[in-house]
PDB file of N, CA and C in Angstrom:
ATOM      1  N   UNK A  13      18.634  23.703  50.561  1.00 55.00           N
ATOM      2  CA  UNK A  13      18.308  23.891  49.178  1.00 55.00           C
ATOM      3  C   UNK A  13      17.812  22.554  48.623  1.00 55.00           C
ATOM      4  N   UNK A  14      16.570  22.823  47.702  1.00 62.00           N
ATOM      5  CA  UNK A  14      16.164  21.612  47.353  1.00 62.00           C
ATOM      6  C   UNK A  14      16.049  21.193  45.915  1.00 62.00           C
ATOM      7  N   UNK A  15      16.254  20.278  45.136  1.00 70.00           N
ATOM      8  CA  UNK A  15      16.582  20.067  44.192  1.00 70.00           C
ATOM      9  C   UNK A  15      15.464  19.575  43.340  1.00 70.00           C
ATOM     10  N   UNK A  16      15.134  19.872  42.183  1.00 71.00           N
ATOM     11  CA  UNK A  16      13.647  19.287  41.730  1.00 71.00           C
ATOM     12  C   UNK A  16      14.102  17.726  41.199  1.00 71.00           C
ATOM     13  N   UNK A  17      13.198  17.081  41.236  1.00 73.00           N
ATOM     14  CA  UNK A  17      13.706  15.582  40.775  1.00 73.00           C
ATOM     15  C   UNK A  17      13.611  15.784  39.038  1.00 73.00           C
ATOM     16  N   UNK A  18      14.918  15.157  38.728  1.00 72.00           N
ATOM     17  CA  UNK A  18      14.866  14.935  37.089  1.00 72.00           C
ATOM     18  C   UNK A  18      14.499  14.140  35.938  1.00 72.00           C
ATOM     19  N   UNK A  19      13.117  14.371  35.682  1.00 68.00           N
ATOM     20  CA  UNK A  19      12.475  13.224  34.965  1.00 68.00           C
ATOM     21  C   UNK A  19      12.918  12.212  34.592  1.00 68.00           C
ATOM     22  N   UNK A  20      12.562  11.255  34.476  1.00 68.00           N
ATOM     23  CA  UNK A  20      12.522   9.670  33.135  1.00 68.00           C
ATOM     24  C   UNK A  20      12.136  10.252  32.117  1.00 68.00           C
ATOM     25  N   UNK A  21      13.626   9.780  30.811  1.00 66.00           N
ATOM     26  CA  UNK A  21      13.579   9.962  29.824  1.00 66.00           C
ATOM     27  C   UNK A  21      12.428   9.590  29.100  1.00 66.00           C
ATOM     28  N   UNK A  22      11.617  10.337  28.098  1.00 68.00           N
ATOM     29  CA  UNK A  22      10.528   9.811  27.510  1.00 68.00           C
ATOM     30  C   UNK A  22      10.401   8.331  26.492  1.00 68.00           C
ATOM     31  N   UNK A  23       9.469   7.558  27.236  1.00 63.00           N
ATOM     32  CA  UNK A  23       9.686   6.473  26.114  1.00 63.00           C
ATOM     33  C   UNK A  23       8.813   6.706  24.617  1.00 63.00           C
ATOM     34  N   UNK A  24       9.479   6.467  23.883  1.00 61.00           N
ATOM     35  CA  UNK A  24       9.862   6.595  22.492  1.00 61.00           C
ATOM     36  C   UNK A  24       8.404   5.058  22.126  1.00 61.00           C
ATOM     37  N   UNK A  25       7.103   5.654  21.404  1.00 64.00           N
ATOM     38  CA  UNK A  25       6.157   4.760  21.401  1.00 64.00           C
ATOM     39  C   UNK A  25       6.928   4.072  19.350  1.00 64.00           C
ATOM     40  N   UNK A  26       7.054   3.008  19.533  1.00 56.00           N
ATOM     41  CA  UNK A  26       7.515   2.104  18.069  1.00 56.00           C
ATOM     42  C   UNK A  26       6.058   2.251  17.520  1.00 56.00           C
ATOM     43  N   UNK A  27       6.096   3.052  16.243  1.00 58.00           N
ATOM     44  CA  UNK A  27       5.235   3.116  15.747  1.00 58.00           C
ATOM     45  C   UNK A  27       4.635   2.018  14.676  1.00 58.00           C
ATOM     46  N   UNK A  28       3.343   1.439  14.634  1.00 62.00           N
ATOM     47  CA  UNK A  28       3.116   0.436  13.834  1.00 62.00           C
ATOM     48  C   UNK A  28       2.862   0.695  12.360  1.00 62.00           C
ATOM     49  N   UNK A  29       3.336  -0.471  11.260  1.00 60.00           N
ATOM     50  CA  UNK A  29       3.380  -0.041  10.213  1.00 60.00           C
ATOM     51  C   UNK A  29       1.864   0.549   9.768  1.00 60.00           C
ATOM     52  N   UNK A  30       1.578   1.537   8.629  1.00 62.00           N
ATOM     53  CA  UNK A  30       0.469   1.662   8.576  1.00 62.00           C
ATOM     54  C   UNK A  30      -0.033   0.786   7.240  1.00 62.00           C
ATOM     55  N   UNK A  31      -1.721   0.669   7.287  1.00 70.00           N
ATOM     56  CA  UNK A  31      -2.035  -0.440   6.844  1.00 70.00           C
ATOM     57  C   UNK A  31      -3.509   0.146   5.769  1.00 70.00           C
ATOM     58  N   UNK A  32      -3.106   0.451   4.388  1.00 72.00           N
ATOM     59  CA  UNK A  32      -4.111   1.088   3.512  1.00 72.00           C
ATOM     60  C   UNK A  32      -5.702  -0.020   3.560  1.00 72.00           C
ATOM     61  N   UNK A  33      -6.674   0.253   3.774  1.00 82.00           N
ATOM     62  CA  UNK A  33      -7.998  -0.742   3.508  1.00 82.00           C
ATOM     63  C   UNK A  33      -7.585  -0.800   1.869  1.00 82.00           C
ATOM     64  N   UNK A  34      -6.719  -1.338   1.207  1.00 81.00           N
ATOM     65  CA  UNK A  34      -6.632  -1.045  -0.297  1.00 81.00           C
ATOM     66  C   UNK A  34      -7.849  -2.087  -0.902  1.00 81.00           C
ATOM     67  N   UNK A  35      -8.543  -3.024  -0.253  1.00 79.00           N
ATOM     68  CA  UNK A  35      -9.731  -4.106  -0.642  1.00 79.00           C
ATOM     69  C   UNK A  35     -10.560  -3.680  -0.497  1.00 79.00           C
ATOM     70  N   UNK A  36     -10.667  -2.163   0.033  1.00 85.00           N
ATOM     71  CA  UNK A  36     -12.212  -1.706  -0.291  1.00 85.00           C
ATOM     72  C   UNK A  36     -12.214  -0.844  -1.690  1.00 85.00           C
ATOM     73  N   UNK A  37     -11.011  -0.387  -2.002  1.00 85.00           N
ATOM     74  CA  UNK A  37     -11.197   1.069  -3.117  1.00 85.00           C
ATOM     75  C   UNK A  37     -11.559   0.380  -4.239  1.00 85.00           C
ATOM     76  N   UNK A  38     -11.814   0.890  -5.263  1.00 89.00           N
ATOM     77  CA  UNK A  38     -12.841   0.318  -6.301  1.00 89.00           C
ATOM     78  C   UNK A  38     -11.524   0.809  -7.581  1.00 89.00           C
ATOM     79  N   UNK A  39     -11.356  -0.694  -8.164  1.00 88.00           N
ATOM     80  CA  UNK A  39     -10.207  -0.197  -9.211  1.00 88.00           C
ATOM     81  C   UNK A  39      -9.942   1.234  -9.622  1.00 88.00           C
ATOM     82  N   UNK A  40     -11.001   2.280 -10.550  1.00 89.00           N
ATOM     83  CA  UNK A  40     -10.877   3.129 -10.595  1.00 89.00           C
ATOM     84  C   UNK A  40     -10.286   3.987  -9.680  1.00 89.00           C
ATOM     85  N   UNK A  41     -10.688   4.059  -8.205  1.00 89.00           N
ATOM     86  CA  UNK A  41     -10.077   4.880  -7.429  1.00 89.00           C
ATOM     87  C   UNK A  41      -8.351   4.239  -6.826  1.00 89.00           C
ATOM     88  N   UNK A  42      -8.437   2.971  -6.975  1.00 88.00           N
ATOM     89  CA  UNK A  42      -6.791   2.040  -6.706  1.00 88.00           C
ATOM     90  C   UNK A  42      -5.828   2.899  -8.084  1.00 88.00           C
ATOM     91  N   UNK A  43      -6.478   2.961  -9.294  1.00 89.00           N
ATOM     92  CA  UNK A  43      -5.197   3.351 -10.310  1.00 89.00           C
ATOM     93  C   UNK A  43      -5.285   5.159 -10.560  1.00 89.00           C
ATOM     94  N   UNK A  44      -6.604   5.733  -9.500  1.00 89.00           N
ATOM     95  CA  UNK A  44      -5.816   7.619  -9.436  1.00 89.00           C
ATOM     96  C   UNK A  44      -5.111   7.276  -8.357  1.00 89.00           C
ATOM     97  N   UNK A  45      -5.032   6.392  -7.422  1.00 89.00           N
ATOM     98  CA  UNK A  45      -4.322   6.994  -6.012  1.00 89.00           C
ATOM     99  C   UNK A  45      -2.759   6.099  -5.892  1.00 89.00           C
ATOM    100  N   UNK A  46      -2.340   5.198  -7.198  1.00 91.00           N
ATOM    101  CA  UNK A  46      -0.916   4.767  -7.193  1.00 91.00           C
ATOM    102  C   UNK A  46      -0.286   5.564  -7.799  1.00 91.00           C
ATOM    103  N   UNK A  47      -0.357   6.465  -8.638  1.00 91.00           N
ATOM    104  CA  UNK A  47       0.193   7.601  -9.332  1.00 91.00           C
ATOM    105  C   UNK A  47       0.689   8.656  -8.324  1.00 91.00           C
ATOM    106  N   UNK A  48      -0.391   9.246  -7.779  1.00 91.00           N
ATOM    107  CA  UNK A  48       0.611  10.234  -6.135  1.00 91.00           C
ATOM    108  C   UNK A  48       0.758   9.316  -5.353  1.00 91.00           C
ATOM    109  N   UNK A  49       0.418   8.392  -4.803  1.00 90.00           N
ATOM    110  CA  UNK A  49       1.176   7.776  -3.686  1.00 90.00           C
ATOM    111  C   UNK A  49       2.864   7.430  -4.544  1.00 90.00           C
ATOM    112  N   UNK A  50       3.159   6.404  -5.518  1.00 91.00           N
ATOM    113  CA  UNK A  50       4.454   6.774  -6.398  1.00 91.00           C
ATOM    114  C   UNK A  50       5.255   8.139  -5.966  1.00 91.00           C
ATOM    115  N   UNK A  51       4.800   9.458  -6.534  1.00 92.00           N
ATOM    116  CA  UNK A  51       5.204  10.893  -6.353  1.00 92.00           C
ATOM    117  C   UNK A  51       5.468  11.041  -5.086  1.00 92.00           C
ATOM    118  N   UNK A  52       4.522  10.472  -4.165  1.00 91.00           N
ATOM    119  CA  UNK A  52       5.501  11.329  -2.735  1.00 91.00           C
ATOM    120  C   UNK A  52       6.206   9.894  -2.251  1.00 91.00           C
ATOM    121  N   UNK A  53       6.425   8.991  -2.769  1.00 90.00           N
ATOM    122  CA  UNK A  53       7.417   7.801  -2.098  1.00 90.00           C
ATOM    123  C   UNK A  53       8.725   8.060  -3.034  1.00 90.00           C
ATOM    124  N   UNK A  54       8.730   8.553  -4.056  1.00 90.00           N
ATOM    125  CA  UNK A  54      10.323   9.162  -4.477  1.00 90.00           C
ATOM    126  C   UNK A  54      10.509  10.973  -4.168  1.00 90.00           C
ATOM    127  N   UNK A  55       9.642  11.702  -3.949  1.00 90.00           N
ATOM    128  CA  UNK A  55       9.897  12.622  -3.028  1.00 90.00           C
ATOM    129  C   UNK A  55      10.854  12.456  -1.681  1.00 90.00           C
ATOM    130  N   UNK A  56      10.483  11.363  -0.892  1.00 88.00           N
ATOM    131  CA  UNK A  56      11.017  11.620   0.283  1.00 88.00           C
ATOM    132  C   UNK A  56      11.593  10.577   0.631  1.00 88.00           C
ATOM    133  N   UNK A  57      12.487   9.652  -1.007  1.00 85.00           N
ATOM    134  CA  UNK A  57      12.816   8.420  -0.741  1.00 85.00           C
ATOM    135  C   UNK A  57      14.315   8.352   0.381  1.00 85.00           C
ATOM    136  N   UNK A  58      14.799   9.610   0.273  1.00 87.00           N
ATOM    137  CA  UNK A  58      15.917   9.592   0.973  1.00 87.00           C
ATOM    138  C   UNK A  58      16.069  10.297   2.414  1.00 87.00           C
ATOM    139  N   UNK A  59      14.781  10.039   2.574  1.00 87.00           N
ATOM    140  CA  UNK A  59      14.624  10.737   3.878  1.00 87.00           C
ATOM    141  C   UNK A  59      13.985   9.358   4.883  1.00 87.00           C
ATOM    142  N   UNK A  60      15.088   9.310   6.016  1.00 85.00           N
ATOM    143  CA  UNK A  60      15.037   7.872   6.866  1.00 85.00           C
ATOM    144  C   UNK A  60      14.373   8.152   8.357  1.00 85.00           C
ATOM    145  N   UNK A  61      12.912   8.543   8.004  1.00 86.00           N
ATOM    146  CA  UNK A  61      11.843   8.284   9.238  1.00 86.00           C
ATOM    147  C   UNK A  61      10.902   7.140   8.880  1.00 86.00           C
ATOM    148  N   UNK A  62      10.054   7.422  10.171  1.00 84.00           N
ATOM    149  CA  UNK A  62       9.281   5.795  10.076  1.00 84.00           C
ATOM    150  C   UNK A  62       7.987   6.600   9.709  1.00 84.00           C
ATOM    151  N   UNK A  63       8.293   7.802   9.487  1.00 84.00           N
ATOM    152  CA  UNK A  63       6.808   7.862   8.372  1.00 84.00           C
ATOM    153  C   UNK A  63       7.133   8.089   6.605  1.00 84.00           C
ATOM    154  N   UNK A  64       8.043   8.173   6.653  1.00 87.00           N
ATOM    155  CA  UNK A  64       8.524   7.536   5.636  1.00 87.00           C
ATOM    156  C   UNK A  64       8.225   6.299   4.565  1.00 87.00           C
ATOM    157  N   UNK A  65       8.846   5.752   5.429  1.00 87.00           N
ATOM    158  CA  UNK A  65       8.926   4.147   5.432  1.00 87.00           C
ATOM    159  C   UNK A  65       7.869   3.766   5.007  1.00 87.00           C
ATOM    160  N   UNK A  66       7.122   4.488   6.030  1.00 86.00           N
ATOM    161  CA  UNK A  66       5.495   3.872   5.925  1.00 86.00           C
ATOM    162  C   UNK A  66       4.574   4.100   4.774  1.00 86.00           C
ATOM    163  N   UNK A  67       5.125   5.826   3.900  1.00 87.00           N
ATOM    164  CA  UNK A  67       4.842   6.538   2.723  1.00 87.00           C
ATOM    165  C   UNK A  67       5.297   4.655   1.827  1.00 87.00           C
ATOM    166  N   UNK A  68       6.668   4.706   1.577  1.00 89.00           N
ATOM    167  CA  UNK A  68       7.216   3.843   0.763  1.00 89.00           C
ATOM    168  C   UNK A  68       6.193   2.625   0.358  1.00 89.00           C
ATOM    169  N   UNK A  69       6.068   1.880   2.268  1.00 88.00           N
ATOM    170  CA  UNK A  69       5.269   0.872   1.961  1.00 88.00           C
ATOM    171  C   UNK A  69       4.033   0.883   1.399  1.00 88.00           C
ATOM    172  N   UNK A  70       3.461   2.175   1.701  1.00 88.00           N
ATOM    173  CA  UNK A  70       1.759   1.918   1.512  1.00 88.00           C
ATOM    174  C   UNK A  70       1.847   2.361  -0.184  1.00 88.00           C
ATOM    175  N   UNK A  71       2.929   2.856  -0.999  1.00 90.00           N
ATOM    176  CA  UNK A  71       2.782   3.011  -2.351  1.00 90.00           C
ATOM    177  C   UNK A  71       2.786   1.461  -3.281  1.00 90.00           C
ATOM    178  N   UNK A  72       4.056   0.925  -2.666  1.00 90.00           N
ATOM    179  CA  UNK A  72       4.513  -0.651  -2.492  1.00 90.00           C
ATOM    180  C   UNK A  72       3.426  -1.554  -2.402  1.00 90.00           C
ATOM    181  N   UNK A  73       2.508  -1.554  -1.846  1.00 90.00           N
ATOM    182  CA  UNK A  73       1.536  -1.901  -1.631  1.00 90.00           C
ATOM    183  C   UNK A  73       0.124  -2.044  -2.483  1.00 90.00           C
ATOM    184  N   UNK A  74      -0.132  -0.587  -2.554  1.00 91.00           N
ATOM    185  CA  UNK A  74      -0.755  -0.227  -3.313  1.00 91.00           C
ATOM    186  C   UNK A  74      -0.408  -0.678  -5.164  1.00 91.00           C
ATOM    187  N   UNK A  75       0.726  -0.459  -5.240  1.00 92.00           N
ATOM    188  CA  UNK A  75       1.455  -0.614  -6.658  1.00 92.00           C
ATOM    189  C   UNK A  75       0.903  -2.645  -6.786  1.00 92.00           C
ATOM    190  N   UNK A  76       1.331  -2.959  -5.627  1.00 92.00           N
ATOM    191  CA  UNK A  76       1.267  -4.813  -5.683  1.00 92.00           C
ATOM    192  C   UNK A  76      -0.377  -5.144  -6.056  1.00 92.00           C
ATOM    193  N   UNK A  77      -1.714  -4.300  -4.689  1.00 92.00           N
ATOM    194  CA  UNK A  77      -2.349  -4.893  -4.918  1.00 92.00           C
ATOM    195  C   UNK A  77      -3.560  -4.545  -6.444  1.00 92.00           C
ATOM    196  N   UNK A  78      -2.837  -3.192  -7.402  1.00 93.00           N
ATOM    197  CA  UNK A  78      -3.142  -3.231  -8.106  1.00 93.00           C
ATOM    198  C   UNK A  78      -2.794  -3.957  -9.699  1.00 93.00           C
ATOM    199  N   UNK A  79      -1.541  -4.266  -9.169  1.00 93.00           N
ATOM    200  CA  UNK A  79      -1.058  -5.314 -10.203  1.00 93.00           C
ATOM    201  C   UNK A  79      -2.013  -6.642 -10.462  1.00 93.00           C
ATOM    202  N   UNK A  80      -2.559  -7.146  -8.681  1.00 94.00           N
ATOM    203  CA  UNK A  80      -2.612  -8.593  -8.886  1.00 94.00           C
ATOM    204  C   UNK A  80      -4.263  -8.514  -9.273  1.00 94.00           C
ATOM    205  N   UNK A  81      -4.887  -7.159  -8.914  1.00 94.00           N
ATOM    206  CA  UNK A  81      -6.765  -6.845  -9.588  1.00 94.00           C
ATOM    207  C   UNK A  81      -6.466  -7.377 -11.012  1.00 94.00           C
ATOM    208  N   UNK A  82      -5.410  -6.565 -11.828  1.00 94.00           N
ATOM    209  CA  UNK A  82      -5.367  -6.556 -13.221  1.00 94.00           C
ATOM    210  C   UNK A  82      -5.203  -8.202 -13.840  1.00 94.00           C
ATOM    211  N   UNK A  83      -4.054  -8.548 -13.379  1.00 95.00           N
ATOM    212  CA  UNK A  83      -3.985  -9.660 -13.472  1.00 95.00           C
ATOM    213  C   UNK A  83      -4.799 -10.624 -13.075  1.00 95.00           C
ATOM    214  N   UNK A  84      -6.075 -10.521 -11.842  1.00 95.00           N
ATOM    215  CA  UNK A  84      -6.985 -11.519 -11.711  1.00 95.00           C
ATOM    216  C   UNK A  84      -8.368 -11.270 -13.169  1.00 95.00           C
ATOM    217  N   UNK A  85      -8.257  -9.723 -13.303  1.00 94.00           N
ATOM    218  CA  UNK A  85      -9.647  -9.623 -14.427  1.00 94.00           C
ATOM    219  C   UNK A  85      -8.782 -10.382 -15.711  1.00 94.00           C
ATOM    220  N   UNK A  86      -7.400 -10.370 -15.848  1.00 95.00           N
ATOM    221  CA  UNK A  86      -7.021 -11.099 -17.250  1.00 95.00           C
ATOM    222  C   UNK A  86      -7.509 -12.562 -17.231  1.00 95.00           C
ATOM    223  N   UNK A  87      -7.219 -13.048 -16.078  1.00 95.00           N
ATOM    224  CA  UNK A  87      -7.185 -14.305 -16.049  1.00 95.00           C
ATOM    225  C   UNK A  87      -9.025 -14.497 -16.306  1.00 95.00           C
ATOM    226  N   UNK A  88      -9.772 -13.787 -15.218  1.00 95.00           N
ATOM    227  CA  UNK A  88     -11.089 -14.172 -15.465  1.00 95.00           C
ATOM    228  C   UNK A  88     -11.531 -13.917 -16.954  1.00 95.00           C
ATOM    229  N   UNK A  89     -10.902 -12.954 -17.769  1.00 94.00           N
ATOM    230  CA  UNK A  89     -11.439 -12.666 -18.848  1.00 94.00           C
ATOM    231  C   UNK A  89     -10.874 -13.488 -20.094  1.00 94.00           C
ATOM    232  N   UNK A  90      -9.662 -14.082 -19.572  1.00 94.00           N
ATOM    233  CA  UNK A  90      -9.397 -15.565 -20.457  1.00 94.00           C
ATOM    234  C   UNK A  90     -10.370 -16.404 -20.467  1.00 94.00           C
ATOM    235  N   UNK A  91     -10.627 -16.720 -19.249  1.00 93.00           N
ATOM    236  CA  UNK A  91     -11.394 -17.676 -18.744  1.00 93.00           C
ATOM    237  C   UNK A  91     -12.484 -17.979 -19.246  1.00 93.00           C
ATOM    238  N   UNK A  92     -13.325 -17.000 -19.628  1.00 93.00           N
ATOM    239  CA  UNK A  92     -14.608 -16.748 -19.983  1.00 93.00           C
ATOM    240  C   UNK A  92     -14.483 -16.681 -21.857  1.00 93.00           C
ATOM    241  N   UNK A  93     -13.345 -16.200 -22.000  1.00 92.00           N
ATOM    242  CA  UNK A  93     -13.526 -16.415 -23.504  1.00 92.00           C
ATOM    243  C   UNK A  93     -12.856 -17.706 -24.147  1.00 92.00           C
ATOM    244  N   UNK A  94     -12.392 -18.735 -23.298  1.00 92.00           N
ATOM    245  CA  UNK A  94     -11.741 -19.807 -23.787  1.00 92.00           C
ATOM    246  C   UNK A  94     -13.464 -20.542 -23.569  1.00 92.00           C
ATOM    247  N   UNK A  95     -14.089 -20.466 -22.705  1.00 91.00           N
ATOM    248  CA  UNK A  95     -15.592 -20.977 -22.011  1.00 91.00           C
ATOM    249  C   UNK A  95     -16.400 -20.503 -23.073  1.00 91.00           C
ATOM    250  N   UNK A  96     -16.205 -19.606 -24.111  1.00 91.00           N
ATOM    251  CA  UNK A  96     -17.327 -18.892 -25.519  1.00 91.00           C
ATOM    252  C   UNK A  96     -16.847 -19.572 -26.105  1.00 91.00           C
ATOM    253  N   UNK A  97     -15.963 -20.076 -26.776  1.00 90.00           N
ATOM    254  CA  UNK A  97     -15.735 -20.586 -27.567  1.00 90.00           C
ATOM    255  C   UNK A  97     -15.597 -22.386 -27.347  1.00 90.00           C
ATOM    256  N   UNK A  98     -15.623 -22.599 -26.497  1.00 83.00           N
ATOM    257  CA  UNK A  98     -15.735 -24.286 -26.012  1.00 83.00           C
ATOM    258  C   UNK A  98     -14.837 -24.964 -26.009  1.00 83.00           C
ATOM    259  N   UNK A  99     -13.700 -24.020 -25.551  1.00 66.00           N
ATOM    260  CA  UNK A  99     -12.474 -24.739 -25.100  1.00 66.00           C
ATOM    261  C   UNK A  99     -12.175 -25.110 -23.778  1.00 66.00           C
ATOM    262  N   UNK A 100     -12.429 -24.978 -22.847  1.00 58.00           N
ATOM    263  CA  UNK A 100     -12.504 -25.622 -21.470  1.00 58.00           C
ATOM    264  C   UNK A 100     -13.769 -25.213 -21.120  1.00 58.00           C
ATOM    265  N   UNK A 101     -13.557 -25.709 -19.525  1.00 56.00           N
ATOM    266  CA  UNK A 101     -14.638 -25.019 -18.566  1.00 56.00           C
ATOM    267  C   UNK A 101     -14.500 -23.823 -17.540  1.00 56.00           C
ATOM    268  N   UNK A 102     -15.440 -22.574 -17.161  1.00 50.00           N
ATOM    269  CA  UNK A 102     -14.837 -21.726 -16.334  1.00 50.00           C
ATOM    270  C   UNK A 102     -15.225 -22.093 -15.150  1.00 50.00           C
TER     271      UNK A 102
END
């Protein structure tokens, strides 16, 4: 009697974080798509997979690199109106 051989356990591939092109989307489309990305990262905040995670980060993300757009047009748009009026240089 012959016995079939019993596989090697499957290796388990570590999945890499995923990574939004968020420097190409064009403000307008960065502030419709932090609003649902938000919605499904507290949807499934209590749920502990690595696509998950990955939901979380890429909202996280998204949320950061639209903060720092806003905050670079403030600054440029200081910039330019301290430069109208002839208070520094831009």
């Amino acid at each position: 009697m012959t016995t079939d051989p019993i596989p090697p356990p499957a290796v388990r591939e570590v999945p890499k974080p995923v990574e939004l092109p968020l420097w190409r989307l064009a403000d307008a489309d960065l502030d419709r798509l932090v609003p649902g990305l938000d919605q499904a990262a507290r949807l499934c905040a209590d749920i502990a997979t690595p696509e998950a995670e990955d939901l979380r980060y890429c909202a996280a993300s998204a949320r950061i690199e639209r903060r720092r757009r806003r905050r670079d047009r403030a600054v440029a748009d200081a910039r330019a109106l301290l430069a109208s009026v002839g208070g520094g240089t831009a």
